[in-house]
């Protein structure tokens, strides 16, 4: 039977502890029990040297995907193979939301690590768009964690483009914004929620990597803290994370501030 990862390779990785499963509460579970709702399959650590604006950061990368989603992809991939449909495989696999953990330091020594839960943003993170401040935020987070005594991690949420509406709809919201709507109004005009991001996978990964220790969270969004608290993570100290403010994104940041983000007029230079 075709599997996304060849069974022999899979077994070897499992024996090495580099492919494993955690449940919703962040506990390791045996592969045979991984079918339980919401469990996450994790591949890693994979050593990854990063170069960000002349700064070097060595991280351990973990690729994380919902077990149910992975199983579904494997099943369909098997069907496709039987129908000689390999060409469709890339499309199939690329739609799978694989989150990443970029870990710096040794979790065994963490008492209060520094964490950023970052929502993927193709335009900001990859293209360097100044319509938002996502690119500078993720780079600055890695830099701060690198220089932090405790270290910590960035959880990069791949399915969070445009606060959960996806890249296609986000492109449409940009056109609506250029016609005068703010970032939240534009979502509503498309009949989409203001914010449909789901942080439950981030919560499970935090429970696994940070455990019961308190941690500091780099964010200006109090809702992110309350969402994580609703999922059982209570010892969070929010650390303000203002960076990448420019003339080009001031209006966007103003809308975020009006929506509840902890940004003062001084922070965004409009005071
Ligand atoms: Zn962005």
PDB file of C-alpha atoms and ligand atoms in Angstrom:
ATOM      1  CA  UNK A   1       0.000   0.000   0.000  1.00  0.00           C
ATOM      2  CA  UNK A   2       1.185   3.460  -0.840  1.00  0.00           C
ATOM      3  CA  UNK A   3       1.739   5.682   2.166  1.00  0.00           C
ATOM      4  CA  UNK A   4       2.800   9.277   2.309  1.00  0.00           C
ATOM      5  CA  UNK A   5       5.938   8.100   4.047  1.00  0.00           C
ATOM      6  CA  UNK A   6       7.128   4.620   3.075  1.00  0.00           C
ATOM      7  CA  UNK A   7       6.334   2.162   5.937  1.00  0.00           C
ATOM      8  CA  UNK A   8       9.986   1.112   6.325  1.00  0.00           C
ATOM      9  CA  UNK A   9      11.116   4.729   6.541  1.00  0.00           C
ATOM     10  CA  UNK A  10       8.262   5.516   8.879  1.00  0.00           C
ATOM     11  CA  UNK A  11       9.212   2.688  11.215  1.00  0.00           C
ATOM     12  CA  UNK A  12      12.847   3.777  11.263  1.00  0.00           C
ATOM     13  CA  UNK A  13      11.898   7.362  12.060  1.00  0.00           C
ATOM     14  CA  UNK A  14       9.568   6.186  14.817  1.00  0.00           C
ATOM     15  CA  UNK A  15      12.325   4.051  16.325  1.00  0.00           C
ATOM     16  CA  UNK A  16      14.634   7.052  16.305  1.00  0.00           C
ATOM     17  CA  UNK A  17      11.948   9.131  18.024  1.00  0.00           C
ATOM     18  CA  UNK A  18      11.848  11.524  15.087  1.00  0.00           C
ATOM     19  CA  UNK A  19       8.288  10.733  14.099  1.00  0.00           C
ATOM     20  CA  UNK A  20       5.844  10.721  16.956  1.00  0.00           C
ATOM     21  CA  UNK A  21       2.307  11.623  17.956  1.00  0.00           C
ATOM     22  CA  UNK A  22       0.873  13.792  20.692  1.00  0.00           C
ATOM     23  CA  UNK A  23      -2.726  14.063  21.867  1.00  0.00           C
ATOM     24  CA  UNK A  24      -4.760  17.234  22.508  1.00  0.00           C
ATOM     25  CA  UNK A  25      -3.197  17.550  25.981  1.00  0.00           C
ATOM     26  CA  UNK A  26       0.311  17.477  24.595  1.00  0.00           C
ATOM     27  CA  UNK A  27       1.094  13.928  25.789  1.00  0.00           C
ATOM     28  CA  UNK A  28       2.980  11.462  23.643  1.00  0.00           C
ATOM     29  CA  UNK A  29       0.744   8.677  22.385  1.00  0.00           C
ATOM     30  CA  UNK A  30       1.607   5.433  20.649  1.00  0.00           C
ATOM     31  CA  UNK A  31       1.159   5.499  16.871  1.00  0.00           C
ATOM     32  CA  UNK A  32      -1.611   2.896  17.121  1.00  0.00           C
ATOM     33  CA  UNK A  33      -3.650   5.242  19.336  1.00  0.00           C
ATOM     34  CA  UNK A  34      -2.954   8.282  17.233  1.00  0.00           C
ATOM     35  CA  UNK A  35      -6.338   8.119  15.553  1.00  0.00           C
ATOM     36  CA  UNK A  36      -7.951   9.793  18.561  1.00  0.00           C
ATOM     37  CA  UNK A  37      -9.547  13.127  17.784  1.00  0.00           C
ATOM     38  CA  UNK A  38      -7.175  16.015  17.292  1.00  0.00           C
ATOM     39  CA  UNK A  39      -3.912  14.160  17.753  1.00  0.00           C
ATOM     40  CA  UNK A  40      -0.909  15.631  15.979  1.00  0.00           C
ATOM     41  CA  UNK A  41       1.880  13.817  14.115  1.00  0.00           C
ATOM     42  CA  UNK A  42       5.287  15.456  14.481  1.00  0.00           C
ATOM     43  CA  UNK A  43       8.486  15.012  12.445  1.00  0.00           C
ATOM     44  CA  UNK A  44      11.663  16.362  13.963  1.00  0.00           C
ATOM     45  CA  UNK A  45      13.897  17.775  15.277  1.00  0.00           C
ATOM     46  CA  UNK A  46      15.455  18.806  11.980  1.00  0.00           C
ATOM     47  CA  UNK A  47      18.470  21.105  12.464  1.00  0.00           C
ATOM     48  CA  UNK A  48      17.913  24.249  10.425  1.00  0.00           C
ATOM     49  CA  UNK A  49      20.300  27.169  10.179  1.00  0.00           C
ATOM     50  CA  UNK A  50      18.372  30.365   9.402  1.00  0.00           C
ATOM     51  CA  UNK A  51      19.758  33.564   7.969  1.00  0.00           C
ATOM     52  CA  UNK A  52      17.531  36.552   8.628  1.00  0.00           C
ATOM     53  CA  UNK A  53      18.709  40.005   7.598  1.00  0.00           C
ATOM     54  CA  UNK A  54      22.372  39.107   8.145  1.00  0.00           C
ATOM     55  CA  UNK A  55      21.535  37.459  11.489  1.00  0.00           C
ATOM     56  CA  UNK A  56      22.078  33.748  11.885  1.00  0.00           C
ATOM     57  CA  UNK A  57      19.764  31.680  14.060  1.00  0.00           C
ATOM     58  CA  UNK A  58      20.055  27.943  14.531  1.00  0.00           C
ATOM     59  CA  UNK A  59      16.698  26.353  15.177  1.00  0.00           C
ATOM     60  CA  UNK A  60      15.336  22.846  15.471  1.00  0.00           C
ATOM     61  CA  UNK A  61      12.432  22.507  13.054  1.00  0.00           C
ATOM     62  CA  UNK A  62       9.461  20.250  13.779  1.00  0.00           C
ATOM     63  CA  UNK A  63       6.792  19.714  11.110  1.00  0.00           C
ATOM     64  CA  UNK A  64       3.416  19.132  12.742  1.00  0.00           C
ATOM     65  CA  UNK A  65       0.169  17.989  11.138  1.00  0.00           C
ATOM     66  CA  UNK A  66      -3.177  16.777  12.441  1.00  0.00           C
ATOM     67  CA  UNK A  67      -3.168  13.019  12.353  1.00  0.00           C
ATOM     68  CA  UNK A  68      -6.692  12.849  10.907  1.00  0.00           C
ATOM     69  CA  UNK A  69      -5.750  15.205   8.092  1.00  0.00           C
ATOM     70  CA  UNK A  70      -2.615  13.194   7.340  1.00  0.00           C
ATOM     71  CA  UNK A  71      -4.578   9.917   7.296  1.00  0.00           C
ATOM     72  CA  UNK A  72      -7.106  11.389   4.881  1.00  0.00           C
ATOM     73  CA  UNK A  73      -4.335  12.560   2.561  1.00  0.00           C
ATOM     74  CA  UNK A  74      -2.726   9.109   2.720  1.00  0.00           C
ATOM     75  CA  UNK A  75      -6.007   7.430   1.862  1.00  0.00           C
ATOM     76  CA  UNK A  76      -6.704   9.691  -1.107  1.00  0.00           C
ATOM     77  CA  UNK A  77      -3.080   9.425  -2.236  1.00  0.00           C
ATOM     78  CA  UNK A  78      -3.502   5.662  -2.314  1.00  0.00           C
ATOM     79  CA  UNK A  79      -6.625   5.964  -4.453  1.00  0.00           C
ATOM     80  CA  UNK A  80      -4.876   8.384  -6.788  1.00  0.00           C
ATOM     81  CA  UNK A  81      -1.997   5.993  -7.239  1.00  0.00           C
ATOM     82  CA  UNK A  82      -4.333   3.177  -8.183  1.00  0.00           C
ATOM     83  CA  UNK A  83      -5.893   5.459 -10.767  1.00  0.00           C
ATOM     84  CA  UNK A  84      -2.489   6.598 -11.975  1.00  0.00           C
ATOM     85  CA  UNK A  85      -3.322  10.041 -10.696  1.00  0.00           C
ATOM     86  CA  UNK A  86       0.118  10.985  -9.334  1.00  0.00           C
ATOM     87  CA  UNK A  87      -0.051  14.342 -11.053  1.00  0.00           C
ATOM     88  CA  UNK A  88      -2.764  15.357  -8.619  1.00  0.00           C
ATOM     89  CA  UNK A  89      -0.628  14.382  -5.656  1.00  0.00           C
ATOM     90  CA  UNK A  90       1.211  17.704  -5.365  1.00  0.00           C
ATOM     91  CA  UNK A  91      -2.094  19.555  -5.260  1.00  0.00           C
ATOM     92  CA  UNK A  92      -3.370  17.184  -2.637  1.00  0.00           C
ATOM     93  CA  UNK A  93      -0.319  17.368  -0.378  1.00  0.00           C
ATOM     94  CA  UNK A  94       0.092  21.120  -0.681  1.00  0.00           C
ATOM     95  CA  UNK A  95      -3.384  21.667   0.729  1.00  0.00           C
ATOM     96  CA  UNK A  96      -2.451  19.895   3.954  1.00  0.00           C
ATOM     97  CA  UNK A  97      -1.937  22.367   6.789  1.00  0.00           C
ATOM     98  CA  UNK A  98       1.474  21.505   8.205  1.00  0.00           C
ATOM     99  CA  UNK A  99       2.391  23.752  11.112  1.00  0.00           C
ATOM    100  CA  UNK A 100       5.989  24.328  12.114  1.00  0.00           C
ATOM    101  CA  UNK A 101       7.738  24.603  15.431  1.00  0.00           C
ATOM    102  CA  UNK A 102      11.036  26.487  15.329  1.00  0.00           C
ATOM    103  CA  UNK A 103      12.718  25.702  18.586  1.00  0.00           C
ATOM    104  CA  UNK A 104      15.699  27.522  20.074  1.00  0.00           C
ATOM    105  CA  UNK A 105      17.467  26.231  23.180  1.00  0.00           C
ATOM    106  CA  UNK A 106      16.811  23.173  25.308  1.00  0.00           C
ATOM    107  CA  UNK A 107      13.211  22.719  26.519  1.00  0.00           C
ATOM    108  CA  UNK A 108      14.484  20.641  29.460  1.00  0.00           C
ATOM    109  CA  UNK A 109      15.961  23.827  30.930  1.00  0.00           C
ATOM    110  CA  UNK A 110      12.995  26.066  30.244  1.00  0.00           C
ATOM    111  CA  UNK A 111      11.288  27.754  33.160  1.00  0.00           C
ATOM    112  CA  UNK A 112       9.634  30.649  31.393  1.00  0.00           C
ATOM    113  CA  UNK A 113      10.518  30.512  27.693  1.00  0.00           C
ATOM    114  CA  UNK A 114       9.701  33.158  25.114  1.00  0.00           C
ATOM    115  CA  UNK A 115       7.098  32.095  22.556  1.00  0.00           C
ATOM    116  CA  UNK A 116       5.585  33.502  19.400  1.00  0.00           C
ATOM    117  CA  UNK A 117       2.519  31.887  17.832  1.00  0.00           C
ATOM    118  CA  UNK A 118       2.733  33.314  14.319  1.00  0.00           C
ATOM    119  CA  UNK A 119       0.006  33.129  11.703  1.00  0.00           C
ATOM    120  CA  UNK A 120       1.373  32.424   8.239  1.00  0.00           C
ATOM    121  CA  UNK A 121       1.382  35.396   5.907  1.00  0.00           C
ATOM    122  CA  UNK A 122       2.727  34.720   2.426  1.00  0.00           C
ATOM    123  CA  UNK A 123       2.748  38.387   1.443  1.00  0.00           C
ATOM    124  CA  UNK A 124       4.395  39.641   4.638  1.00  0.00           C
ATOM    125  CA  UNK A 125       6.644  36.736   5.652  1.00  0.00           C
ATOM    126  CA  UNK A 126       7.839  35.696   2.198  1.00  0.00           C
ATOM    127  CA  UNK A 127       7.413  38.684  -0.121  1.00  0.00           C
ATOM    128  CA  UNK A 128       8.249  41.271   2.548  1.00  0.00           C
ATOM    129  CA  UNK A 129       5.022  43.209   2.002  1.00  0.00           C
ATOM    130  CA  UNK A 130       4.630  46.290   4.160  1.00  0.00           C
ATOM    131  CA  UNK A 131       0.845  46.133   4.045  1.00  0.00           C
ATOM    132  CA  UNK A 132       1.146  44.302   7.354  1.00  0.00           C
ATOM    133  CA  UNK A 133       3.943  43.868   9.903  1.00  0.00           C
ATOM    134  CA  UNK A 134       4.078  40.055   9.864  1.00  0.00           C
ATOM    135  CA  UNK A 135       7.536  39.738   8.278  1.00  0.00           C
ATOM    136  CA  UNK A 136       9.325  41.953  10.819  1.00  0.00           C
ATOM    137  CA  UNK A 137       7.317  40.317  13.635  1.00  0.00           C
ATOM    138  CA  UNK A 138       8.441  36.770  12.911  1.00  0.00           C
ATOM    139  CA  UNK A 139      12.047  37.825  12.274  1.00  0.00           C
ATOM    140  CA  UNK A 140      12.165  39.932  15.414  1.00  0.00           C
ATOM    141  CA  UNK A 141      10.611  37.093  17.432  1.00  0.00           C
ATOM    142  CA  UNK A 142      13.336  34.655  16.293  1.00  0.00           C
ATOM    143  CA  UNK A 143      15.966  37.244  17.109  1.00  0.00           C
ATOM    144  CA  UNK A 144      14.550  37.953  20.567  1.00  0.00           C
ATOM    145  CA  UNK A 145      14.266  34.234  21.343  1.00  0.00           C
ATOM    146  CA  UNK A 146      17.828  33.656  20.147  1.00  0.00           C
ATOM    147  CA  UNK A 147      19.133  36.311  22.552  1.00  0.00           C
ATOM    148  CA  UNK A 148      16.875  35.306  25.409  1.00  0.00           C
ATOM    149  CA  UNK A 149      18.447  33.485  28.371  1.00  0.00           C
ATOM    150  CA  UNK A 150      15.752  30.815  28.296  1.00  0.00           C
ATOM    151  CA  UNK A 151      15.285  30.483  24.566  1.00  0.00           C
ATOM    152  CA  UNK A 152      11.886  29.427  23.328  1.00  0.00           C
ATOM    153  CA  UNK A 153      10.008  28.744  20.141  1.00  0.00           C
ATOM    154  CA  UNK A 154       8.040  30.105  17.232  1.00  0.00           C
ATOM    155  CA  UNK A 155       4.932  28.134  16.288  1.00  0.00           C
ATOM    156  CA  UNK A 156       4.230  28.954  12.661  1.00  0.00           C
ATOM    157  CA  UNK A 157       0.558  28.308  11.877  1.00  0.00           C
ATOM    158  CA  UNK A 158       0.288  27.461   8.195  1.00  0.00           C
ATOM    159  CA  UNK A 159      -3.498  27.549   7.836  1.00  0.00           C
ATOM    160  CA  UNK A 160      -3.872  31.066   9.214  1.00  0.00           C
ATOM    161  CA  UNK A 161      -3.402  33.164   6.094  1.00  0.00           C
ATOM    162  CA  UNK A 162      -5.464  36.355   6.267  1.00  0.00           C
ATOM    163  CA  UNK A 163      -6.614  35.544   9.830  1.00  0.00           C
ATOM    164  CA  UNK A 164      -7.931  32.227   8.547  1.00  0.00           C
ATOM    165  CA  UNK A 165      -9.686  33.181   5.298  1.00  0.00           C
ATOM    166  CA  UNK A 166      -6.917  31.967   2.969  1.00  0.00           C
ATOM    167  CA  UNK A 167      -4.689  33.699   0.469  1.00  0.00           C
ATOM    168  CA  UNK A 168      -7.271  34.002  -2.323  1.00  0.00           C
ATOM    169  CA  UNK A 169      -9.836  35.777  -0.134  1.00  0.00           C
ATOM    170  CA  UNK A 170      -7.063  37.876   1.386  1.00  0.00           C
ATOM    171  CA  UNK A 171      -6.184  39.170  -2.086  1.00  0.00           C
ATOM    172  CA  UNK A 172      -9.822  40.201  -2.485  1.00  0.00           C
ATOM    173  CA  UNK A 173      -9.817  41.965   0.890  1.00  0.00           C
ATOM    174  CA  UNK A 174      -6.760  43.970  -0.195  1.00  0.00           C
ATOM    175  CA  UNK A 175      -8.716  45.264  -3.185  1.00  0.00           C
ATOM    176  CA  UNK A 176     -11.656  46.132  -0.921  1.00  0.00           C
ATOM    177  CA  UNK A 177      -9.286  47.855   1.487  1.00  0.00           C
ATOM    178  CA  UNK A 178      -7.867  49.933  -1.327  1.00  0.00           C
ATOM    179  CA  UNK A 179     -11.420  51.002  -2.050  1.00  0.00           C
ATOM    180  CA  UNK A 180     -11.704  52.340   1.505  1.00  0.00           C
ATOM    181  CA  UNK A 181     -12.636  49.477   3.841  1.00  0.00           C
ATOM    182  CA  UNK A 182     -10.504  48.514   6.810  1.00  0.00           C
ATOM    183  CA  UNK A 183      -9.097  44.991   7.234  1.00  0.00           C
ATOM    184  CA  UNK A 184     -12.065  43.754   9.321  1.00  0.00           C
ATOM    185  CA  UNK A 185     -14.769  45.450   7.226  1.00  0.00           C
ATOM    186  CA  UNK A 186     -13.256  43.877   4.115  1.00  0.00           C
ATOM    187  CA  UNK A 187     -13.595  40.374   5.622  1.00  0.00           C
ATOM    188  CA  UNK A 188     -17.234  41.084   6.483  1.00  0.00           C
ATOM    189  CA  UNK A 189     -17.944  42.391   2.977  1.00  0.00           C
ATOM    190  CA  UNK A 190     -16.892  38.978   1.687  1.00  0.00           C
ATOM    191  CA  UNK A 191     -19.176  37.285   4.217  1.00  0.00           C
ATOM    192  CA  UNK A 192     -16.170  36.013   6.137  1.00  0.00           C
ATOM    193  CA  UNK A 193     -15.501  36.210   9.876  1.00  0.00           C
ATOM    194  CA  UNK A 194     -13.209  38.919  11.296  1.00  0.00           C
ATOM    195  CA  UNK A 195     -10.932  36.268  12.647  1.00  0.00           C
ATOM    196  CA  UNK A 196     -11.418  32.538  12.079  1.00  0.00           C
ATOM    197  CA  UNK A 197      -8.060  31.340  13.308  1.00  0.00           C
ATOM    198  CA  UNK A 198      -8.044  28.157  15.368  1.00  0.00           C
ATOM    199  CA  UNK A 199      -5.297  28.024  17.994  1.00  0.00           C
ATOM    200  CA  UNK A 200      -6.077  24.543  19.324  1.00  0.00           C
ATOM    201  CA  UNK A 201      -3.116  22.896  17.560  1.00  0.00           C
ATOM    202  CA  UNK A 202      -0.835  25.639  18.900  1.00  0.00           C
ATOM    203  CA  UNK A 203      -2.184  24.905  22.390  1.00  0.00           C
ATOM    204  CA  UNK A 204      -1.391  21.168  22.076  1.00  0.00           C
ATOM    205  CA  UNK A 205       2.119  21.924  20.803  1.00  0.00           C
ATOM    206  CA  UNK A 206       2.689  24.342  23.703  1.00  0.00           C
ATOM    207  CA  UNK A 207       1.510  21.702  26.164  1.00  0.00           C
ATOM    208  CA  UNK A 208       3.950  19.223  24.652  1.00  0.00           C
ATOM    209  CA  UNK A 209       7.022  21.457  24.308  1.00  0.00           C
ATOM    210  CA  UNK A 210       6.558  23.812  27.292  1.00  0.00           C
ATOM    211  CA  UNK A 211       4.540  21.484  29.530  1.00  0.00           C
ATOM    212  CA  UNK A 212       3.295  23.000  32.784  1.00  0.00           C
ATOM    213  CA  UNK A 213       5.899  25.763  32.897  1.00  0.00           C
ATOM    214  CA  UNK A 214       4.753  29.362  32.528  1.00  0.00           C
ATOM    215  CA  UNK A 215       5.779  31.086  29.330  1.00  0.00           C
ATOM    216  CA  UNK A 216       5.969  34.547  27.820  1.00  0.00           C
ATOM    217  CA  UNK A 217       3.992  35.171  24.648  1.00  0.00           C
ATOM    218  CA  UNK A 218       5.064  37.791  22.114  1.00  0.00           C
ATOM    219  CA  UNK A 219       1.808  39.352  20.950  1.00  0.00           C
ATOM    220  CA  UNK A 220      -0.221  42.539  20.949  1.00  0.00           C
ATOM    221  CA  UNK A 221      -3.431  40.551  20.685  1.00  0.00           C
ATOM    222  CA  UNK A 222      -5.098  39.892  24.076  1.00  0.00           C
ATOM    223  CA  UNK A 223      -7.570  37.547  22.339  1.00  0.00           C
ATOM    224  CA  UNK A 224      -4.727  35.183  21.462  1.00  0.00           C
ATOM    225  CA  UNK A 225      -3.894  34.938  25.167  1.00  0.00           C
ATOM    226  CA  UNK A 226      -7.538  34.349  26.159  1.00  0.00           C
ATOM    227  CA  UNK A 227      -7.994  31.746  23.370  1.00  0.00           C
ATOM    228  CA  UNK A 228      -4.974  29.821  24.678  1.00  0.00           C
ATOM    229  CA  UNK A 229      -6.219  30.211  28.264  1.00  0.00           C
ATOM    230  CA  UNK A 230      -9.564  28.704  27.187  1.00  0.00           C
ATOM    231  CA  UNK A 231      -7.576  25.675  26.053  1.00  0.00           C
ATOM    232  CA  UNK A 232      -5.957  25.218  29.446  1.00  0.00           C
ATOM    233  CA  UNK A 233      -2.851  27.394  29.204  1.00  0.00           C
ATOM    234  CA  UNK A 234      -3.136  29.823  32.071  1.00  0.00           C
ATOM    235  CA  UNK A 235       0.378  30.871  32.977  1.00  0.00           C
ATOM    236  CA  UNK A 236       0.979  33.227  30.101  1.00  0.00           C
ATOM    237  CA  UNK A 237       2.703  36.573  30.441  1.00  0.00           C
ATOM    238  CA  UNK A 238       1.969  38.680  27.416  1.00  0.00           C
ATOM    239  CA  UNK A 239       4.967  40.544  26.013  1.00  0.00           C
ATOM    240  CA  UNK A 240       4.187  43.443  23.729  1.00  0.00           C
ATOM    241  CA  UNK A 241       5.646  42.980  20.266  1.00  0.00           C
ATOM    242  CA  UNK A 242       5.589  46.191  18.260  1.00  0.00           C
ATOM    243  CA  UNK A 243       7.818  46.154  15.195  1.00  0.00           C
ATOM    244  CA  UNK A 244       7.726  46.832  11.483  1.00  0.00           C
ATOM    245  CA  UNK A 245       5.477  49.896  11.772  1.00  0.00           C
ATOM    246  CA  UNK A 246       5.614  51.974   8.625  1.00  0.00           C
ATOM    247  CA  UNK A 247       3.690  54.594   6.717  1.00  0.00           C
ATOM    248  CA  UNK A 248       2.319  51.785   4.543  1.00  0.00           C
ATOM    249  CA  UNK A 249       0.697  49.767   7.335  1.00  0.00           C
ATOM    250  CA  UNK A 250      -0.391  52.477   9.771  1.00  0.00           C
ATOM    251  CA  UNK A 251      -4.025  52.252   8.691  1.00  0.00           C
ATOM    252  CA  UNK A 252      -3.966  48.475   9.069  1.00  0.00           C
ATOM    253  CA  UNK A 253      -2.480  48.769  12.560  1.00  0.00           C
ATOM    254  CA  UNK A 254      -5.034  51.445  13.462  1.00  0.00           C
ATOM    255  CA  UNK A 255      -7.801  48.988  12.552  1.00  0.00           C
ATOM    256  CA  UNK A 256      -6.138  46.304  14.691  1.00  0.00           C
ATOM    257  CA  UNK A 257      -5.952  48.763  17.585  1.00  0.00           C
ATOM    258  CA  UNK A 258      -9.653  49.604  17.235  1.00  0.00           C
ATOM    259  CA  UNK A 259     -10.410  45.866  17.191  1.00  0.00           C
ATOM    260  CA  UNK A 260      -8.679  45.341  20.554  1.00  0.00           C
ATOM    261  CA  UNK A 261      -4.970  44.942  19.944  1.00  0.00           C
ATOM    262  CA  UNK A 262      -2.808  46.502  22.611  1.00  0.00           C
ATOM    263  CA  UNK A 263      -1.261  49.198  20.449  1.00  0.00           C
ATOM    264  CA  UNK A 264      -1.036  52.798  21.648  1.00  0.00           C
ATOM    265  CA  UNK A 265      -1.224  55.689  19.188  1.00  0.00           C
ATOM    266  CA  UNK A 266       2.482  56.226  20.005  1.00  0.00           C
ATOM    267  CA  UNK A 267       3.281  52.609  19.101  1.00  0.00           C
ATOM    268  CA  UNK A 268       2.003  53.107  15.614  1.00  0.00           C
ATOM    269  CA  UNK A 269       3.191  56.680  15.271  1.00  0.00           C
ATOM    270  CA  UNK A 270      -0.263  58.155  14.860  1.00  0.00           C
ATOM    271  CA  UNK A 271      -0.451  59.784  18.315  1.00  0.00           C
TER     272      UNK A 271
HETATM  273 ZN1  LIG B   1       0.720  39.774   7.213  1.00  0.00          ZN
END
